[in-house]
Tab-separated table of C-alpha atoms in Angstrom:
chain	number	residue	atom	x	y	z
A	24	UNK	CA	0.000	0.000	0.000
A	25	UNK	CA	0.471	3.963	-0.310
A	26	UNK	CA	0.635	6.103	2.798
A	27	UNK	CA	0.053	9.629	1.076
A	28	UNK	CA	-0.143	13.388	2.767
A	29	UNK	CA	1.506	16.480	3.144
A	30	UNK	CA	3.562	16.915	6.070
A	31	UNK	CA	3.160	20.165	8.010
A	32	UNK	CA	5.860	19.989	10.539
A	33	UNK	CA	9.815	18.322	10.618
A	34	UNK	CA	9.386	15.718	13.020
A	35	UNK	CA	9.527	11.652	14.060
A	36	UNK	CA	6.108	9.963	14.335
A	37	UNK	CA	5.542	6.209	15.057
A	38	UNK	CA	2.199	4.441	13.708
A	39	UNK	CA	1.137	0.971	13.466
A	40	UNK	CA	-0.901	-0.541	10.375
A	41	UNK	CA	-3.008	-3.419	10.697
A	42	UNK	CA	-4.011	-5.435	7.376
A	43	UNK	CA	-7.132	-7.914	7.361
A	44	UNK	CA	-8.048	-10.550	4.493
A	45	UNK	CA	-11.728	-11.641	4.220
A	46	UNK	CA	-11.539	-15.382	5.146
A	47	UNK	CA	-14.098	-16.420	7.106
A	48	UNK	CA	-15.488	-17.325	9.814
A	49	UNK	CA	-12.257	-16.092	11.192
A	50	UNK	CA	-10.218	-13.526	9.286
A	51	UNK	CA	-6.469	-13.518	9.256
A	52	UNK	CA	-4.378	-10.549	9.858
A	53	UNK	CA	-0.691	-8.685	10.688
A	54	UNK	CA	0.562	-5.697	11.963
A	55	UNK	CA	3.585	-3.582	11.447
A	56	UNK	CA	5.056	-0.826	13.191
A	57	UNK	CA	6.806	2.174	11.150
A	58	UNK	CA	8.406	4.971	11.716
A	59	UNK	CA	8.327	8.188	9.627
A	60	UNK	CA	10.556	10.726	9.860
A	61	UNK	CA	9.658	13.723	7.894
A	62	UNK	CA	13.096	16.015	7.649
A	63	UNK	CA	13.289	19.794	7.974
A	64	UNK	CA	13.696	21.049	4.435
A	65	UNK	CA	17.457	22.750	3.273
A	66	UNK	CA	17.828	26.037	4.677
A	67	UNK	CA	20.135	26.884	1.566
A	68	UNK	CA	17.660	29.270	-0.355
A	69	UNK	CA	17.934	31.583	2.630
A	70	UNK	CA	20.329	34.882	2.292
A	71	UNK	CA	23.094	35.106	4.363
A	72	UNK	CA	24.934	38.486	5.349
A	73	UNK	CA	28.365	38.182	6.931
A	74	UNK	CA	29.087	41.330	9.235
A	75	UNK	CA	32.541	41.980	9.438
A	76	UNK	CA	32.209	43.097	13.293
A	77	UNK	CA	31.322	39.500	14.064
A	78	UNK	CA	27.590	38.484	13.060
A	79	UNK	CA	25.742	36.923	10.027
A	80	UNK	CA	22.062	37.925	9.324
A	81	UNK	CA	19.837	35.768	7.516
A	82	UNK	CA	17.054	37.068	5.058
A	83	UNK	CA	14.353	35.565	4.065
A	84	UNK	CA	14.193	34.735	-0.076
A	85	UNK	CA	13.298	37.729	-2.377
A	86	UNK	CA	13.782	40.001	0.829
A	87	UNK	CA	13.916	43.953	-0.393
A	88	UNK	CA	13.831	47.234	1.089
A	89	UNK	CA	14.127	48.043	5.406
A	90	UNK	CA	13.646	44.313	5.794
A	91	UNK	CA	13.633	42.503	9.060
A	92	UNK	CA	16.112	39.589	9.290
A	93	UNK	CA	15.082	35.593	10.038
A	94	UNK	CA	18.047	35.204	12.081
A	95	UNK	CA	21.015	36.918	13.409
A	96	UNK	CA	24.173	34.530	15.058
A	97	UNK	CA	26.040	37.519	17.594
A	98	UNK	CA	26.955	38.088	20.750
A	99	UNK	CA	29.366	36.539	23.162
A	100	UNK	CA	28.299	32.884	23.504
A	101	UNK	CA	29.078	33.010	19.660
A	102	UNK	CA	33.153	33.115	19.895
A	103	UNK	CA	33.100	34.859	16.801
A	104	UNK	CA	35.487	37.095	17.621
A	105	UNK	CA	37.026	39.959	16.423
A	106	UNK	CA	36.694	39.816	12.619
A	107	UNK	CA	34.953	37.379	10.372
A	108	UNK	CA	35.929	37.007	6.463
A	109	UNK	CA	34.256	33.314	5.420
A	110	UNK	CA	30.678	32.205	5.372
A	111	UNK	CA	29.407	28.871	3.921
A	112	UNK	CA	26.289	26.544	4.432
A	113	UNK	CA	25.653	22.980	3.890
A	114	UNK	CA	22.450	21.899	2.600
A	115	UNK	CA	21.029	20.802	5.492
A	116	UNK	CA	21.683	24.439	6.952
A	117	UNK	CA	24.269	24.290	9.389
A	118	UNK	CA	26.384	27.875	8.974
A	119	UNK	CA	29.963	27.360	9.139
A	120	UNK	CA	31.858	30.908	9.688
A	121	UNK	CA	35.530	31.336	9.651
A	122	UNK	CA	36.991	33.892	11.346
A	123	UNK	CA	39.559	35.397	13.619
A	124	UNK	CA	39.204	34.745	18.062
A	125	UNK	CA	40.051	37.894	20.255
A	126	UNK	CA	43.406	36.985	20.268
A	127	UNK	CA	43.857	36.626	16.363
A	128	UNK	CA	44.158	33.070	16.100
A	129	UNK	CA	42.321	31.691	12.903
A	130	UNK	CA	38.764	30.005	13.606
A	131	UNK	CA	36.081	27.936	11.908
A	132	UNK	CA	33.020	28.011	14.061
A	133	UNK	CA	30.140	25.731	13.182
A	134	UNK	CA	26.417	26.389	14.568
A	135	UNK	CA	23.327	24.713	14.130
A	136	UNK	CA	20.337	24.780	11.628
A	137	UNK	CA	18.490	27.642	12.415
A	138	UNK	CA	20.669	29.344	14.938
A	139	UNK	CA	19.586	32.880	15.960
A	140	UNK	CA	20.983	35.215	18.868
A	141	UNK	CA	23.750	34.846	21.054
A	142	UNK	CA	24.493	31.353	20.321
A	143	UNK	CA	27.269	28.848	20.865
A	144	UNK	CA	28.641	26.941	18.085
A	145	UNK	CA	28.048	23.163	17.784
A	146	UNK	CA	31.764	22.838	16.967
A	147	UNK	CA	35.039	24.330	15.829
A	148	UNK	CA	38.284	24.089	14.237
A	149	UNK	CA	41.202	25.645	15.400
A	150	UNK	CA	44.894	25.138	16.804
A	151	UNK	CA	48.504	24.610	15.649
A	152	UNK	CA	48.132	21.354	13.662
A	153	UNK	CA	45.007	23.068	11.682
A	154	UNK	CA	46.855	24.928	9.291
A	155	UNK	CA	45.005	27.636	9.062
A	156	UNK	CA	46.672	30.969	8.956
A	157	UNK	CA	45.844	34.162	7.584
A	158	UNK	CA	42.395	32.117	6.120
A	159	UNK	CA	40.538	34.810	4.065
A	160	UNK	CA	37.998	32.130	1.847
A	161	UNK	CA	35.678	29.197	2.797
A	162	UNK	CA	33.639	26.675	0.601
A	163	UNK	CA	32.306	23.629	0.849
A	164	UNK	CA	32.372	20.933	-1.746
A	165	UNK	CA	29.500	18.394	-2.348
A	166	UNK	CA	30.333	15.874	-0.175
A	167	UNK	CA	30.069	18.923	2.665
A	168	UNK	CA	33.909	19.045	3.156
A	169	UNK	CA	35.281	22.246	4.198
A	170	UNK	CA	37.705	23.911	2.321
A	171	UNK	CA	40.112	27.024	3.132
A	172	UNK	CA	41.877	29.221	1.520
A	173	UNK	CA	44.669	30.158	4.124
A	174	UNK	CA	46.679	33.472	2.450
A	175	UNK	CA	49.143	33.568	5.008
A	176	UNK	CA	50.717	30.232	3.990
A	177	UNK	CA	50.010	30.558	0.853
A	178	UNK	CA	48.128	26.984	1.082
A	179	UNK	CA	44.369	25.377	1.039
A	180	UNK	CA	43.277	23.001	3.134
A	181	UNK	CA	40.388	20.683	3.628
A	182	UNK	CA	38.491	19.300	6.330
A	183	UNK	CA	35.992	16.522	7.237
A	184	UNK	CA	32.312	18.021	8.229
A	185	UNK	CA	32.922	16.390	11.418
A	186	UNK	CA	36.575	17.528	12.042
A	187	UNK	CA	36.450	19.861	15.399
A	188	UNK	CA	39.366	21.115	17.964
A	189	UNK	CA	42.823	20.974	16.604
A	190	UNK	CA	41.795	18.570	13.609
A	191	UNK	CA	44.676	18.044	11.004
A	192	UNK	CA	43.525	18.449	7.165
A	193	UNK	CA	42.881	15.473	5.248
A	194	UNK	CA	44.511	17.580	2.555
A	195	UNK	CA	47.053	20.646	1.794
A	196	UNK	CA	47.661	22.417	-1.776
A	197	UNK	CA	50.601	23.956	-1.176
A	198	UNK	CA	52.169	27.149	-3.324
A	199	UNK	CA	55.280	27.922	-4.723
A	200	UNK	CA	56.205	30.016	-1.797
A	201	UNK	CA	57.421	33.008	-4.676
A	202	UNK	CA	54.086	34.587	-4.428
A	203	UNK	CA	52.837	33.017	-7.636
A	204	UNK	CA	50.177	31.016	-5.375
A	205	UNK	CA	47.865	33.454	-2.787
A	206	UNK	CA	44.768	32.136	-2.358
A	207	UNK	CA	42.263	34.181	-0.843
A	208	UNK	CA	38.651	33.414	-2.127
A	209	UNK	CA	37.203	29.865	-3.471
A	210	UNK	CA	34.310	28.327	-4.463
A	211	UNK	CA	32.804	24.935	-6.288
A	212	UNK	CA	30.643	25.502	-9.255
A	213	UNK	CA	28.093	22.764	-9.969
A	214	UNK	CA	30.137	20.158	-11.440
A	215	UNK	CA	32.655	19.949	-8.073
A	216	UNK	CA	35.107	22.073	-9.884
A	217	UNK	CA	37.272	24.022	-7.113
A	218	UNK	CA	37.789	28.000	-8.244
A	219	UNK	CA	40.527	29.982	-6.762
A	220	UNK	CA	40.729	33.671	-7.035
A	221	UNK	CA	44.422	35.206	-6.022
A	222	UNK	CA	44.888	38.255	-4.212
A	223	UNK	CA	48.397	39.084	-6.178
A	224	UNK	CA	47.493	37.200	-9.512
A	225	UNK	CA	45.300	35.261	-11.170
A	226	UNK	CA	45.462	31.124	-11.161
């Protein structure tokens, strides 16, 4: 059979179905228990603003004019420090933010889907073995990895969704070191292709 409807809501619902021939005098039957999960759609059509005095604002889709945000990540609880220059979002909306702490050191701060206010991230990547340094660009690719374009080595590295703390990159590009390689912004276009833009050149 068909269960059909519309769901209203994200949420988990359990139900039990019981089926019944037409024997008689006594008709046979089973039962089965399911569980439907109905998932919160992508929060990826949503416009994001990154503040360079440490918040992102979220608009709603076709937002014009002296409109009020959806969201806005800020305040202390945040760690987002003392200047952000990256923004990126996975599809299934979490907002990852890179960024310098108080005391300069490079940052990647992840927080949930729909975050809003003076929030604290769900995670974050940063520490010696990191290599991030001077980081000006963030992307991610399809497969949600994380991607940085780190200026001040004149390298990009990438990270597992799930790396956190002082996580090692699963993998460096590394530059000639004669300032013929300074990455500073990147993106992925639709077929996975990884764009660089230099800030002394082009690539």
């Amino acid at each position: 059979g068909v269960i059909r409807g519309t769901p209203t809501a994200a949420g988990t619902a359990t139900v039990t179905v019981k089926v019944s021939d037409s024997a008689a005098p006594t008709a046979a039957s089973a039962t089965r228990t399911l569980t439907l999960a109905v998932l919160a759609p992508p929060n990826q059509s949503m416009v994001y603003v990154l503040n360079d005095r440490a918040d992102v604002t979220e608009y709603a889709p076709g937002a014009s004019g002296n409109a009020a945000p959806v969201a806005q990540i800020g305040g202390p609880s945040t760690r987002l420090g003392s200047n952000v220059f990256g923004l990126a979002v996975s599809p299934a909306g979490e907002v990852y933010v890179l960024g310098l702490t108080m005391g300069m050191t490079t940052q990647i701060l992840e927080f949930a889907p729909g975050s809003n206010g003076d929030v604290a991230p769900q995670g974050d990547i940063m520490g010696s073995l990191t290599g991030l340094n001077g980081s000006t660009g963030i992307a991610l690719d399809k497969a949600g990895d994380i991607w940085v374009a780190n200026l001040g080595s004149s390298t990009i590295t990438e990270y597992r969704p799930a790396a956190t703390g002082n996580a090692l990159p699963m993998l460096t590009i590394e530059g000639t070191g004669q300032g013929e390689f300074n990455p500073y912004r990147l993106t992925f276009d639709a077929a996975g292709t990884l764009w660089v833009s230099s800030l002394f050149g082009p690539l």
